XYZ file of C-alpha atoms in Angstrom:
734
model
C -38.272 13.422 7.394
C -35.639 10.671 7.651
C -35.392 7.660 9.919
C -31.743 8.286 10.733
C -29.342 11.210 10.874
C -25.685 10.123 10.547
C -23.142 12.641 11.855
C -19.371 12.963 11.824
C -18.661 15.492 14.596
C -15.894 18.118 14.395
C -13.091 17.685 13.372
C -11.474 15.122 11.058
C -10.336 16.224 7.584
C -10.808 19.474 5.735
C -10.335 18.113 2.215
C -12.599 15.069 2.103
C -15.322 13.421 4.196
C -14.404 10.718 6.663
C -16.049 7.673 5.044
C -17.899 5.991 7.925
C -21.276 7.671 7.409
C -21.054 7.189 3.626
C -20.406 3.477 4.198
C -23.387 3.264 6.555
C -25.701 5.189 4.266
C -24.746 2.960 1.359
C -25.684 -0.060 3.450
C -28.944 1.469 4.697
C -29.931 2.075 1.068
C -29.900 -1.696 0.546
C -32.400 -2.020 3.402
C -34.652 0.842 2.263
C -33.915 2.709 5.500
C -33.945 6.445 4.868
C -30.961 8.361 6.234
C -29.395 11.788 5.957
C -25.697 12.345 6.658
C -23.668 15.408 7.560
C -20.050 16.234 8.293
C -20.369 18.793 11.065
C -16.634 19.385 10.888
C -16.482 21.007 7.463
C -19.719 22.911 8.063
C -18.350 24.377 11.308
C -14.984 25.240 9.729
C -16.660 27.097 6.861
C -18.809 29.091 9.279
C -15.877 29.766 11.606
C -13.419 30.859 8.917
C -15.622 33.477 7.346
C -15.178 37.218 7.383
C -18.436 37.668 9.277
C -17.593 35.236 12.093
C -13.971 36.294 12.448
C -14.956 39.936 12.734
C -16.941 38.920 15.813
C -14.034 36.826 17.146
C -11.669 39.785 16.957
C -14.201 41.901 18.858
C -14.673 39.139 21.433
C -10.930 38.861 22.034
C -10.735 42.581 22.827
C -13.820 42.404 25.034
C -12.383 39.478 27.018
C -8.879 40.962 27.068
C -7.536 37.567 26.010
C -4.738 38.703 23.673
C -1.497 37.830 25.468
C 1.363 37.172 23.084
C 3.091 39.496 20.656
C 2.082 37.120 17.864
C -1.635 37.483 18.488
C -1.255 41.212 19.083
C 0.276 41.402 15.606
C -2.623 39.421 14.119
C -5.147 41.697 15.808
C -3.320 44.819 14.644
C -3.481 43.454 11.098
C -7.074 42.277 11.502
C -8.334 44.203 8.465
C -5.622 42.571 6.358
C -6.659 39.144 7.661
C -10.383 39.743 7.198
C -10.396 41.289 3.731
C -9.173 38.207 1.757
C -10.600 35.497 4.050
C -13.711 34.538 2.059
C -11.759 34.658 -1.207
C -9.013 32.421 0.203
C -11.572 29.838 1.346
C -13.077 29.841 -2.151
C -9.606 29.329 -3.593
C -8.965 26.359 -1.307
C -12.311 24.942 -2.413
C -11.091 25.045 -6.005
C -13.571 27.756 -6.968
C -11.251 30.748 -7.328
C -8.065 29.395 -8.898
C -6.877 32.687 -10.394
C -6.276 33.952 -6.854
C -3.158 31.751 -6.760
C -1.189 34.425 -8.607
C -2.167 37.008 -6.014
C -1.407 34.742 -3.069
C 2.064 33.995 -4.430
C 2.970 37.670 -4.684
C 4.765 39.346 -1.817
C 2.593 41.026 0.814
C -0.802 39.827 -0.402
C -1.464 37.731 2.709
C -0.558 39.086 6.155
C 2.073 37.049 7.944
C 2.479 36.119 11.587
C 4.454 33.342 13.298
C 3.406 30.503 10.970
C 5.253 32.216 8.134
C 8.559 32.259 10.003
C 9.423 28.884 8.490
C 9.350 30.397 4.986
C 12.855 31.790 5.407
C 14.168 28.224 5.250
C 11.809 26.910 2.582
C 12.789 28.562 -0.688
C 14.178 25.192 -1.793
C 10.767 23.607 -1.283
C 8.955 26.174 -3.410
C 11.278 25.383 -6.287
C 9.657 21.929 -6.401
C 6.067 23.200 -6.126
C 3.840 24.576 -8.821
C 2.054 27.883 -8.387
C -1.212 26.314 -7.242
C 0.537 24.182 -4.612
C 2.645 27.088 -3.408
C -0.499 29.220 -3.095
C -2.267 26.437 -1.173
C 0.672 26.214 1.201
C 0.748 29.981 1.806
C -3.031 30.049 2.259
C -2.743 27.200 4.753
C -0.168 29.131 6.793
C -2.521 32.131 6.738
C -5.365 29.989 8.141
C -3.011 28.524 10.737
C -2.159 32.051 11.890
C -5.872 32.597 12.460
C -6.073 29.200 14.150
C -3.349 30.293 16.577
C -5.424 33.382 17.362
C -8.465 31.190 18.118
C -6.431 28.926 20.410
C -4.955 31.792 22.419
C -7.889 34.172 22.523
C -11.104 32.218 21.966
C -10.870 28.455 22.591
C -7.669 26.632 23.675
C -9.126 23.278 22.579
C -9.383 24.196 18.896
C -7.544 22.275 16.172
C -8.239 21.879 12.441
C -8.400 18.086 12.597
C -9.226 17.641 16.265
C -11.152 19.399 18.995
C -10.564 18.967 22.718
C -8.528 15.885 21.804
C -6.868 15.781 25.221
C -10.238 15.029 26.851
C -10.607 11.870 24.774
C -7.072 10.507 24.988
C -6.659 7.722 27.531
C -9.658 9.000 29.469
C -9.942 5.992 31.789
C -12.480 7.928 33.858
C -15.319 10.066 32.510
C -14.944 12.825 35.117
C -12.875 15.369 33.174
C -14.970 15.136 30.020
C -18.195 15.155 32.033
C -17.119 18.257 33.984
C -16.195 20.055 30.755
C -19.676 19.390 29.449
C -21.167 21.139 32.467
C -19.476 24.367 31.412
C -21.089 26.946 29.195
C -20.772 26.036 25.488
C -17.781 27.631 23.794
C -18.000 29.860 20.728
C -17.200 26.850 18.549
C -19.797 24.799 20.413
C -22.393 27.465 19.670
C -21.574 27.386 15.957
C -21.722 23.578 15.992
C -25.042 23.427 17.830
C -26.640 26.100 15.653
C -25.826 24.141 12.493
C -26.959 20.897 14.138
C -30.238 22.442 15.264
C -31.095 23.584 11.734
C -30.419 20.078 10.418
C -32.517 18.421 13.117
C -35.464 20.626 12.216
C -35.255 19.807 8.504
C -34.521 16.062 8.847
C -36.666 15.222 11.916
C -34.879 11.912 12.586
C -35.986 9.197 14.978
C -32.403 8.120 15.604
C -29.160 10.120 15.450
C -25.934 8.138 15.022
C -22.586 9.780 15.738
C -19.542 8.174 14.143
C -16.505 9.087 16.252
C -13.250 7.935 14.643
C -10.740 9.747 16.874
C -10.343 11.250 20.364
C -10.540 14.711 18.747
C -14.173 14.044 17.754
C -15.343 12.855 21.157
C -16.042 16.115 22.966
C -18.141 17.541 20.127
C -20.123 14.313 19.878
C -20.983 14.503 23.572
C -21.759 18.230 23.396
C -24.059 17.647 20.420
C -25.758 14.707 22.107
C -26.274 16.836 25.225
C -28.018 19.455 23.082
C -30.279 16.876 21.448
C -31.251 15.376 24.809
C -32.157 18.814 26.152
C -34.080 20.038 23.109
C -35.309 16.906 21.303
C -35.914 14.342 24.087
C -37.837 11.967 21.817
C -34.852 11.387 19.532
C -32.701 8.382 20.395
C -28.919 8.788 20.090
C -26.174 6.269 19.334
C -22.402 6.500 19.150
C -20.075 4.195 17.232
C -16.933 4.325 15.130
C -13.211 3.940 15.661
C -13.004 5.529 19.114
C -15.761 3.462 20.775
C -14.512 0.345 18.979
C -11.095 0.606 20.590
C -11.686 2.657 23.745
C -15.193 2.016 25.081
C -15.272 -1.780 25.221
C -15.277 -1.713 29.042
C -17.449 1.343 29.683
C -19.346 1.203 32.977
C -19.971 4.836 33.971
C -23.737 5.331 33.852
C -23.352 9.076 33.260
C -22.321 8.331 29.665
C -25.931 7.363 29.069
C -27.112 10.810 30.074
C -25.902 11.662 26.563
C -26.278 8.490 24.503
C -28.873 5.744 24.470
C -26.648 3.260 22.664
C -22.955 2.545 22.143
C -22.209 0.109 19.314
C -18.959 -1.735 18.702
C -17.137 -2.948 15.577
C -18.822 -3.175 12.145
C -21.793 -0.842 12.249
C -24.132 -2.220 9.586
C -26.070 -4.828 11.544
C -25.961 -2.947 14.892
C -27.441 0.182 13.269
C -30.069 -1.810 11.382
C -31.190 -3.398 14.667
C -31.145 -0.026 16.454
C -33.458 1.333 13.774
C -35.772 -1.622 14.328
C -35.650 -1.224 18.127
C -36.420 2.512 17.995
C -39.397 1.882 15.713
C -40.596 -0.809 18.101
C -40.271 1.572 21.053
C -42.366 4.121 19.164
C -45.023 1.433 19.021
C -44.900 1.108 22.830
C -42.826 -2.075 22.790
C -40.119 -2.577 25.413
C -36.925 -1.012 24.034
C -34.646 -3.341 25.967
C -36.319 -6.563 24.873
C -35.391 -5.993 21.249
C -32.545 -7.651 19.373
C -29.140 -5.958 19.502
C -25.689 -6.599 18.075
C -22.634 -5.560 20.150
C -24.513 -2.703 21.826
C -24.250 -1.108 25.271
C -27.462 0.259 26.823
C -28.455 1.503 30.259
C -30.984 -0.944 31.675
C -32.368 -0.644 35.209
C -29.622 1.821 36.088
C -26.819 -0.539 35.015
C -24.681 -0.458 31.870
C -25.558 -3.637 30.007
C -23.921 -5.201 26.951
C -26.455 -6.713 24.583
C -25.503 -9.126 21.827
C -28.670 -11.193 21.710
C -29.333 -11.519 18.002
C -28.598 -14.684 16.073
C -28.061 -12.734 12.855
C -24.483 -12.786 11.540
C -22.689 -9.676 10.360
C -23.109 -8.811 6.709
C -20.485 -9.912 4.196
C -18.670 -7.199 2.294
C -20.510 -7.984 -0.933
C -23.780 -7.273 0.914
C -23.013 -3.861 2.397
C -23.584 -1.852 -0.773
C -21.633 1.005 -2.319
C -20.742 3.988 -0.118
C -23.167 6.859 -0.703
C -21.748 10.389 -0.499
C -25.032 12.184 -1.142
C -26.005 14.961 1.319
C -22.345 15.760 2.004
C -21.065 19.129 0.796
C -18.541 17.661 -1.615
C -17.972 20.942 -3.458
C -17.191 22.815 -0.247
C -14.268 20.860 1.218
C -11.006 22.785 1.302
C -7.608 21.509 0.200
C -4.681 22.526 2.361
C -0.949 21.845 2.178
C 0.571 22.063 5.632
C 4.119 21.085 4.691
C 5.871 21.119 1.354
C 5.967 17.363 0.838
C 4.038 15.656 -1.977
C 3.157 12.523 0.010
C 1.817 14.405 3.017
C -0.376 16.445 0.717
C -2.367 13.309 -0.149
C -3.930 13.417 3.306
C -4.931 17.066 3.114
C -5.123 18.093 -0.538
C -7.850 17.045 -2.938
C -11.096 15.128 -2.684
C -10.822 11.350 -2.415
C -13.528 8.738 -2.630
C -12.861 6.250 0.165
C -13.176 2.512 -0.396
C -11.837 -0.664 1.178
C -10.336 -3.553 -0.779
C -10.551 -5.962 2.131
C -12.069 -5.917 5.592
C -9.405 -6.562 8.216
C -5.740 -7.408 7.767
C -4.553 -10.461 5.837
C -1.374 -10.583 7.961
C -2.841 -9.910 11.398
C 0.277 -10.747 13.446
C 2.043 -7.478 14.366
C 2.517 -7.515 18.116
C 1.924 -3.761 18.633
C -1.367 -3.783 16.697
C -4.935 -4.291 17.967
C -5.214 -7.602 16.126
C -7.683 -9.005 18.650
C -10.386 -6.576 17.474
C -12.770 -7.501 14.677
C -11.858 -4.630 12.367
C -8.399 -6.184 12.002
C -8.967 -9.808 13.015
C -11.756 -10.661 10.546
C -10.207 -10.656 7.088
C -12.590 -10.592 4.132
C -11.510 -9.396 0.681
C -13.870 -8.018 -1.956
C -13.880 -9.364 -5.511
C -12.040 -7.021 -7.858
C -14.967 -6.837 -10.286
C -17.328 -5.720 -7.495
C -14.756 -3.250 -6.251
C -14.454 -1.612 -9.670
C -18.258 -1.633 -10.002
C -18.338 0.442 -6.813
C -15.606 2.730 -8.120
C -17.641 3.422 -11.257
C -20.749 4.114 -9.173
C -18.851 6.599 -6.995
C -17.362 8.333 -10.031
C -20.871 8.756 -11.398
C -22.163 10.093 -8.079
C -19.314 12.364 -7.011
C -17.642 13.305 -10.286
C -14.304 12.432 -8.658
C -11.898 9.848 -10.091
C -9.552 9.782 -7.082
C -9.700 6.883 -4.613
C -8.075 6.310 -1.257
C -8.334 2.646 -0.260
C -8.386 2.778 3.522
C -7.218 -0.787 4.131
C -5.241 -1.899 7.155
C -2.926 -3.513 4.595
C -4.085 -4.037 1.035
C -3.325 -7.585 -0.167
C -0.975 -7.795 -3.183
C -3.053 -10.429 -4.992
C -6.177 -8.292 -4.751
C -4.270 -5.161 -5.785
C -3.122 -7.064 -8.885
C -6.674 -8.170 -9.672
C -7.954 -4.635 -9.085
C -5.345 -3.164 -11.421
C -6.152 -5.663 -14.174
C -9.873 -4.941 -13.843
C -9.286 -1.169 -14.036
C -7.158 -1.646 -17.163
C -9.682 -4.053 -18.674
C -12.424 -1.421 -18.339
C -10.039 1.310 -19.543
C -10.848 3.563 -16.592
C -8.786 6.643 -15.830
C -8.503 6.742 -12.042
C -5.962 7.827 -9.428
C -5.584 5.758 -6.282
C -3.377 5.064 -3.263
C -3.455 2.770 -0.271
C -1.657 1.245 2.715
C 0.389 -1.942 2.306
C 2.912 -4.273 3.916
C 6.350 -4.134 2.322
C 6.253 -7.791 1.422
C 8.163 -9.672 -1.245
C 5.149 -10.188 -3.526
C 5.466 -6.562 -4.633
C 7.765 -7.390 -7.516
C 9.020 -4.851 -10.015
C 6.485 -5.979 -12.602
C 3.569 -5.861 -10.169
C 4.529 -2.302 -9.276
C 4.553 -1.367 -12.977
C 1.088 -2.894 -13.324
C -0.223 -0.935 -10.331
C 1.200 2.278 -11.749
C -0.442 1.616 -15.120
C -3.815 1.272 -13.383
C -3.481 4.659 -11.649
C -1.691 3.908 -8.368
C 0.352 6.958 -7.371
C 1.437 6.214 -3.796
C 1.622 3.608 -1.060
C 2.223 3.866 2.658
C 3.491 1.044 4.825
C 5.099 0.247 8.136
C 8.841 -0.260 8.235
C 8.428 0.371 11.973
C 11.880 -0.239 13.512
C 14.562 -0.705 10.859
C 16.171 -3.567 12.763
C 15.887 -7.220 11.796
C 15.925 -8.304 15.458
C 13.052 -6.013 16.346
C 11.117 -6.693 13.140
C 11.199 -10.352 14.146
C 9.919 -9.475 17.630
C 7.176 -7.367 16.063
C 6.340 -10.371 13.861
C 6.226 -8.022 10.915
C 7.103 -10.762 8.463
C 9.645 -8.604 6.601
C 13.358 -7.832 6.792
C 15.160 -4.550 6.181
C 16.590 -5.971 2.955
C 13.125 -6.922 1.760
C 11.744 -3.479 2.582
C 14.581 -1.865 0.657
C 13.953 -4.015 -2.414
C 10.186 -3.476 -2.357
C 10.430 0.287 -1.884
C 12.934 0.354 -4.759
C 10.407 -1.511 -6.917
C 7.684 1.010 -6.160
C 9.984 3.977 -6.671
C 11.226 2.702 -10.026
C 7.585 2.427 -11.094
C 7.174 6.108 -10.107
C 4.918 5.301 -7.148
C 5.632 7.414 -4.050
C 6.471 5.555 -0.846
C 5.641 6.736 2.671
C 6.958 4.750 5.625
C 5.628 4.632 9.162
C 8.590 4.476 11.565
C 8.624 3.502 15.225
C 10.981 4.060 18.125
C 10.799 2.900 21.731
C 9.609 -0.639 20.972
C 10.032 -2.889 24.038
C 13.658 -3.988 24.588
C 14.897 -1.534 21.925
C 18.339 -0.247 22.884
C 19.804 3.179 22.207
C 22.170 1.517 19.752
C 19.238 0.038 17.837
C 17.509 3.431 17.689
C 20.576 5.061 16.146
C 21.140 2.104 13.809
C 17.508 2.347 12.731
C 17.990 6.050 12.000
C 21.047 5.198 9.877
C 18.984 2.661 7.910
C 16.345 5.321 7.321
C 19.002 7.854 6.284
C 20.308 5.466 3.650
C 16.821 4.650 2.359
C 16.101 8.340 1.823
C 19.542 9.095 0.403
C 19.035 6.397 -2.244
C 15.637 7.919 -3.009
C 13.670 4.702 -2.514
C 11.515 6.214 0.255
C 10.178 9.724 -0.244
C 8.221 10.352 2.942
C 8.023 9.067 6.495
C 6.867 9.718 10.023
C 8.356 8.647 13.371
C 5.999 7.763 16.202
C 6.829 6.482 19.651
C 5.628 3.007 20.595
C 2.348 3.025 22.513
C 1.087 0.065 24.523
C -2.545 -0.694 23.680
C -4.898 -2.960 25.585
C -5.952 -5.027 22.579
C -2.526 -5.849 21.149
C -0.491 -9.006 21.856
C 1.923 -6.903 23.929
C -0.987 -5.388 25.846
C -2.396 -8.813 26.601
C 0.939 -10.368 27.607
C 3.227 -7.455 28.551
C 5.683 -9.522 30.605
C 6.580 -11.523 27.488
C 7.865 -8.331 25.864
C 9.802 -6.714 28.676
C 7.337 -4.039 29.783
C 5.566 -3.445 33.080
C 2.072 -1.948 32.631
C 0.557 0.507 35.090
C -3.127 -0.318 35.037
C -5.814 2.104 36.153
C -9.403 1.597 37.146
C -11.496 1.675 33.951
C -14.986 3.149 33.853
C -14.834 4.919 30.515
C -12.060 4.628 27.910
C -9.391 1.955 27.770
C -6.812 1.624 25.032
C -3.435 3.262 25.679
C -1.754 1.865 28.808
C 1.001 3.599 30.756
C 4.013 1.329 31.143
C 7.654 1.117 32.114
C 10.163 -0.349 29.666
C 12.376 -2.753 31.583
C 15.425 -1.356 29.746
C 14.947 1.866 31.702
C 15.600 3.958 28.588
C 13.777 7.267 28.187
C 12.859 6.831 24.524
C 11.072 10.186 24.359
C 14.447 11.970 24.409
C 15.014 10.753 20.844
C 11.787 12.274 19.532
C 13.019 15.700 18.448
C 16.214 14.473 16.809
C 14.483 11.686 14.899
C 11.796 13.984 13.565
C 14.180 16.826 12.734
C 16.498 14.521 10.798
C 13.576 12.965 8.934
C 12.232 16.365 7.919
C 15.609 17.145 6.371
C 15.945 13.735 4.716
C 12.508 14.111 3.126
C 13.733 17.263 1.444
C 17.033 15.822 0.284
C 19.365 17.502 2.769
C 21.396 16.549 5.822
C 22.627 13.200 4.539
C 26.282 14.048 5.205
C 25.711 15.140 8.790
C 26.907 12.922 11.612
C 23.907 11.331 13.317
C 25.124 12.829 16.606
C 24.405 16.294 15.205
C 20.643 15.673 15.315
C 20.649 15.195 19.097
C 21.556 17.450 22.028
C 22.785 14.516 24.121
C 25.416 11.891 23.436
C 24.301 8.972 21.276
C 26.343 5.937 20.173
C 27.962 5.777 16.759
C 26.041 3.641 14.286
C 27.198 0.090 13.669
C 25.535 -0.038 10.233
C 27.877 -0.126 7.259
C 27.656 3.082 5.164
C 26.476 1.198 2.057
C 24.288 -1.395 3.774
C 21.045 -0.544 1.959
C 22.820 -0.216 -1.382
C 24.261 -3.703 -0.878
C 20.732 -4.977 -0.129
C 19.655 -3.709 -3.540
C 22.583 -5.225 -5.389
C 21.803 -8.847 -4.626
C 21.520 -10.835 -7.836
C 18.158 -12.112 -8.985
C 17.906 -15.506 -10.659
C 16.536 -15.430 -14.193
C 13.504 -17.622 -13.716
C 9.774 -17.578 -14.376
C 7.347 -19.736 -12.410
C 5.030 -21.918 -14.523
C 2.014 -20.370 -12.758
C 3.145 -16.767 -13.338
C 0.617 -14.653 -15.226
C 1.876 -12.817 -18.303
C 0.375 -9.418 -19.156
C 1.044 -7.032 -22.056
C 0.427 -3.355 -21.316
C 1.843 -1.983 -24.555
C 0.549 -1.420 -28.072
C 0.813 -3.827 -30.973
C 3.818 -3.008 -33.164
C 4.166 -1.825 -36.706
C 5.266 -4.801 -38.808
C 7.460 -5.079 -41.875
C 8.348 -8.395 -43.483
C 11.665 -8.952 -45.198
C 14.012 -11.721 -46.267
C 17.653 -12.227 -45.462
C 19.859 -14.554 -47.487
C 22.910 -15.926 -45.725
C 25.135 -18.709 -47.064
C 22.463 -19.720 -49.525
C 19.694 -19.934 -46.946
C 16.727 -17.585 -46.987
C 15.455 -16.384 -43.616
C 12.055 -14.768 -43.417
C 12.108 -12.009 -40.820
C 9.662 -9.611 -39.178
C 10.816 -6.128 -38.177
C 8.645 -5.017 -35.258
C 8.517 -1.356 -34.217
C 6.986 -0.797 -30.770
C 5.944 2.647 -29.561
C 5.163 3.619 -26.000
C 4.342 7.096 -24.691
C 7.930 8.294 -24.787
C 10.172 5.846 -26.650
C 10.451 3.479 -29.616
C 11.791 -0.079 -29.677
C 12.733 -2.043 -32.790
C 13.015 -5.833 -32.724
C 13.739 -8.329 -35.455
C 12.422 -11.878 -35.080
C 12.210 -14.904 -37.292
C 8.824 -14.865 -38.987
C 7.319 -17.917 -37.178
C 8.278 -16.617 -33.725
C 7.248 -13.077 -34.682
C 3.803 -14.165 -35.874
C 3.297 -16.189 -32.704
C 4.276 -13.164 -30.611
C 1.910 -10.844 -32.490
C -1.033 -13.176 -31.987
C -0.125 -13.733 -28.347
C 0.326 -10.075 -27.365
C -3.273 -9.365 -28.345
C -4.434 -12.093 -25.947
C -2.196 -10.826 -23.140
C -3.751 -7.349 -23.024
C -5.967 -6.746 -19.942
C -8.810 -5.722 -22.277
C -9.003 -9.326 -23.510
C -10.358 -10.352 -20.123
C -7.980 -13.333 -20.011
C -4.932 -14.007 -17.878
C -2.575 -16.556 -19.415
C 0.136 -18.337 -17.452
C 3.737 -18.940 -18.450
C 3.055 -22.686 -18.754
C 0.097 -22.003 -21.071
C 2.259 -19.840 -23.323
C 4.991 -22.483 -23.358
C 2.535 -25.202 -24.349
C 1.030 -23.049 -27.103
C 4.454 -22.006 -28.453
C 5.775 -25.556 -28.584
C 2.762 -26.794 -30.524
C 4.494 -25.674 -33.722
C 7.834 -24.233 -32.581
C 10.705 -25.396 -30.416
C 12.508 -24.367 -27.246
C 10.250 -21.775 -25.681
C 12.735 -20.945 -22.899
C 15.404 -20.007 -25.432
C 12.919 -17.637 -27.084
C 11.471 -16.266 -23.831
C 14.827 -15.425 -22.259
C 16.293 -14.008 -25.474
C 17.625 -10.439 -25.536
C 14.705 -9.368 -27.736
C 12.063 -10.517 -25.268
C 13.967 -9.022 -22.349
C 13.938 -5.652 -24.133
C 10.191 -6.017 -24.611
C 9.745 -6.289 -20.856
C 10.725 -2.627 -20.572
C 7.883 -1.807 -22.969
C 5.099 -3.425 -20.975
C 5.539 -7.214 -21.015
C 4.978 -8.111 -17.364
C 5.443 -11.321 -15.403
C 3.094 -11.410 -12.422
């Protein structure tokens, strides 16, 4: 028996757990509150995509006469070919049957329907993929064929990473979702509720907490809560997470509380702790509504009431504990590769431990972002030493050395400290995160991050227009983005860019000019992946709060349930959606190194203006000269090995010079330097101190002072050709 059952409802990710319940369980451990967690999504997927279940689905489709298209008729005709390898393919995607890759990659092993049509144009992509990745991609297409069959013949709301998402998107009123819940449970509902029922019987919780990050999780959360209310009326039910935090801040429809007893907002630690206390008090016949609550909606006397009556402050990040992934079926998640792009695969391939470097966003100014909400507004970094402590704990618990830092925007200073701490402890980890493309990401910092295990970053270029970036208050310029992405790329760190079109006052000319900027960035190879999304007006952003200041006219609706996305009219009168297909088609080609020579007009089926951007604009941004200078406060780090040393003398014009020949080795190359003995001995002693394992970080001014204790003219030595060569071997200025 557990006090709490924490649930992520279907569906989020197939390859790794969404971290919210692990974060909460880690916190509850610090309070000695017993909890069990489950990811209903992966459990339902594994039950659904099994030979046993799909045999029944094929029979059901025939019984209901629901096969309509030629594509699904083909799948049904080949049903034996789809069923026979299904369990083996799932095992392969779980990493338990790797030899099957050779079979999958052979012709005619997997049956093929419409999802495989794209293969005719993708031979170039397979040339860049290893056998395992190619097999994962083919296996993913095979599962997507079966997914198409489910959508047409069994349940039109199905999706691998979402379910009935439409019902949760901009659902200002509860009516449509409520009416759907009055219908008979679907086949997928029945699988979900069967698994949930078994867990409820074994855990016997007093309180069930659903974490709902996205609209695609909402329906299943409500359906599950409905089941609990009907069959386990003594259990109290709460809902929190990303969707309630952004969408349910103005909920007033009392019918919502036919399903849930509590809705919590923002950071969940203290609200859930107080809910646990309130439920225990209610079990002792104390008034449930007279207890302390933190940012919690309840139904009191037939009215939706917001309770925030505790004086306790939220917990600091150092107090919330280490995420706890126990109970989750870590060995059973499946890795998929939907498209042949290495950056996109990070979201769907492989198991990642999720951590956060800093709560909130250190920038917190972007006008399209929900910066008024606590999860962005309240910025609180975590000390690097504590962060790496948590990484080591998760490695010990999960056996996984991969980390996805799920920050709004990871701060460069903390990333530097994290990297140094990882190197100090000599950990072998792989990690990636989201950033701002800001100037502090110097070439040397990027090399440091790479040395610590960073393999990729994602960040928002948004609209590649300096005028619009200023309106967005992004704090970057196109030139700066180009230089920073070049720095990451040269350090062999992949770069993914979020791109936006349709920002208020954006003209057609600016859209095409932005596309030209993006084309040049990809052609130069300094961005490897990207995604275009159309601007959306949200209620909690600066634009949403003051739309007239940004040239948009909102169309408000009566709110009784969800409120985030707002319909609006752009005062320019431009239909930005017409650009969607062309932008995305061109980007798909750019990501795979093709289409750079095409006229931008060729991507669109309507007339667009010619770009005004010079053809070598981005290249010129990268060719600006940098001044040879080192700040006195700059930290100096040595990532290389100590050299082999040979001493020799050189006599010239009657003078004897004592020299040191230094031979440096890195993983691939060798560097030989010759220095005067005094400078060489100083360098040898200093390099040992500059290694991260020393636990010290020495500044440029400290090195200068130490050098000039016995020697002269540090700048002449520091900026010499020999020392500049050493910078390519791991001497970093941070």
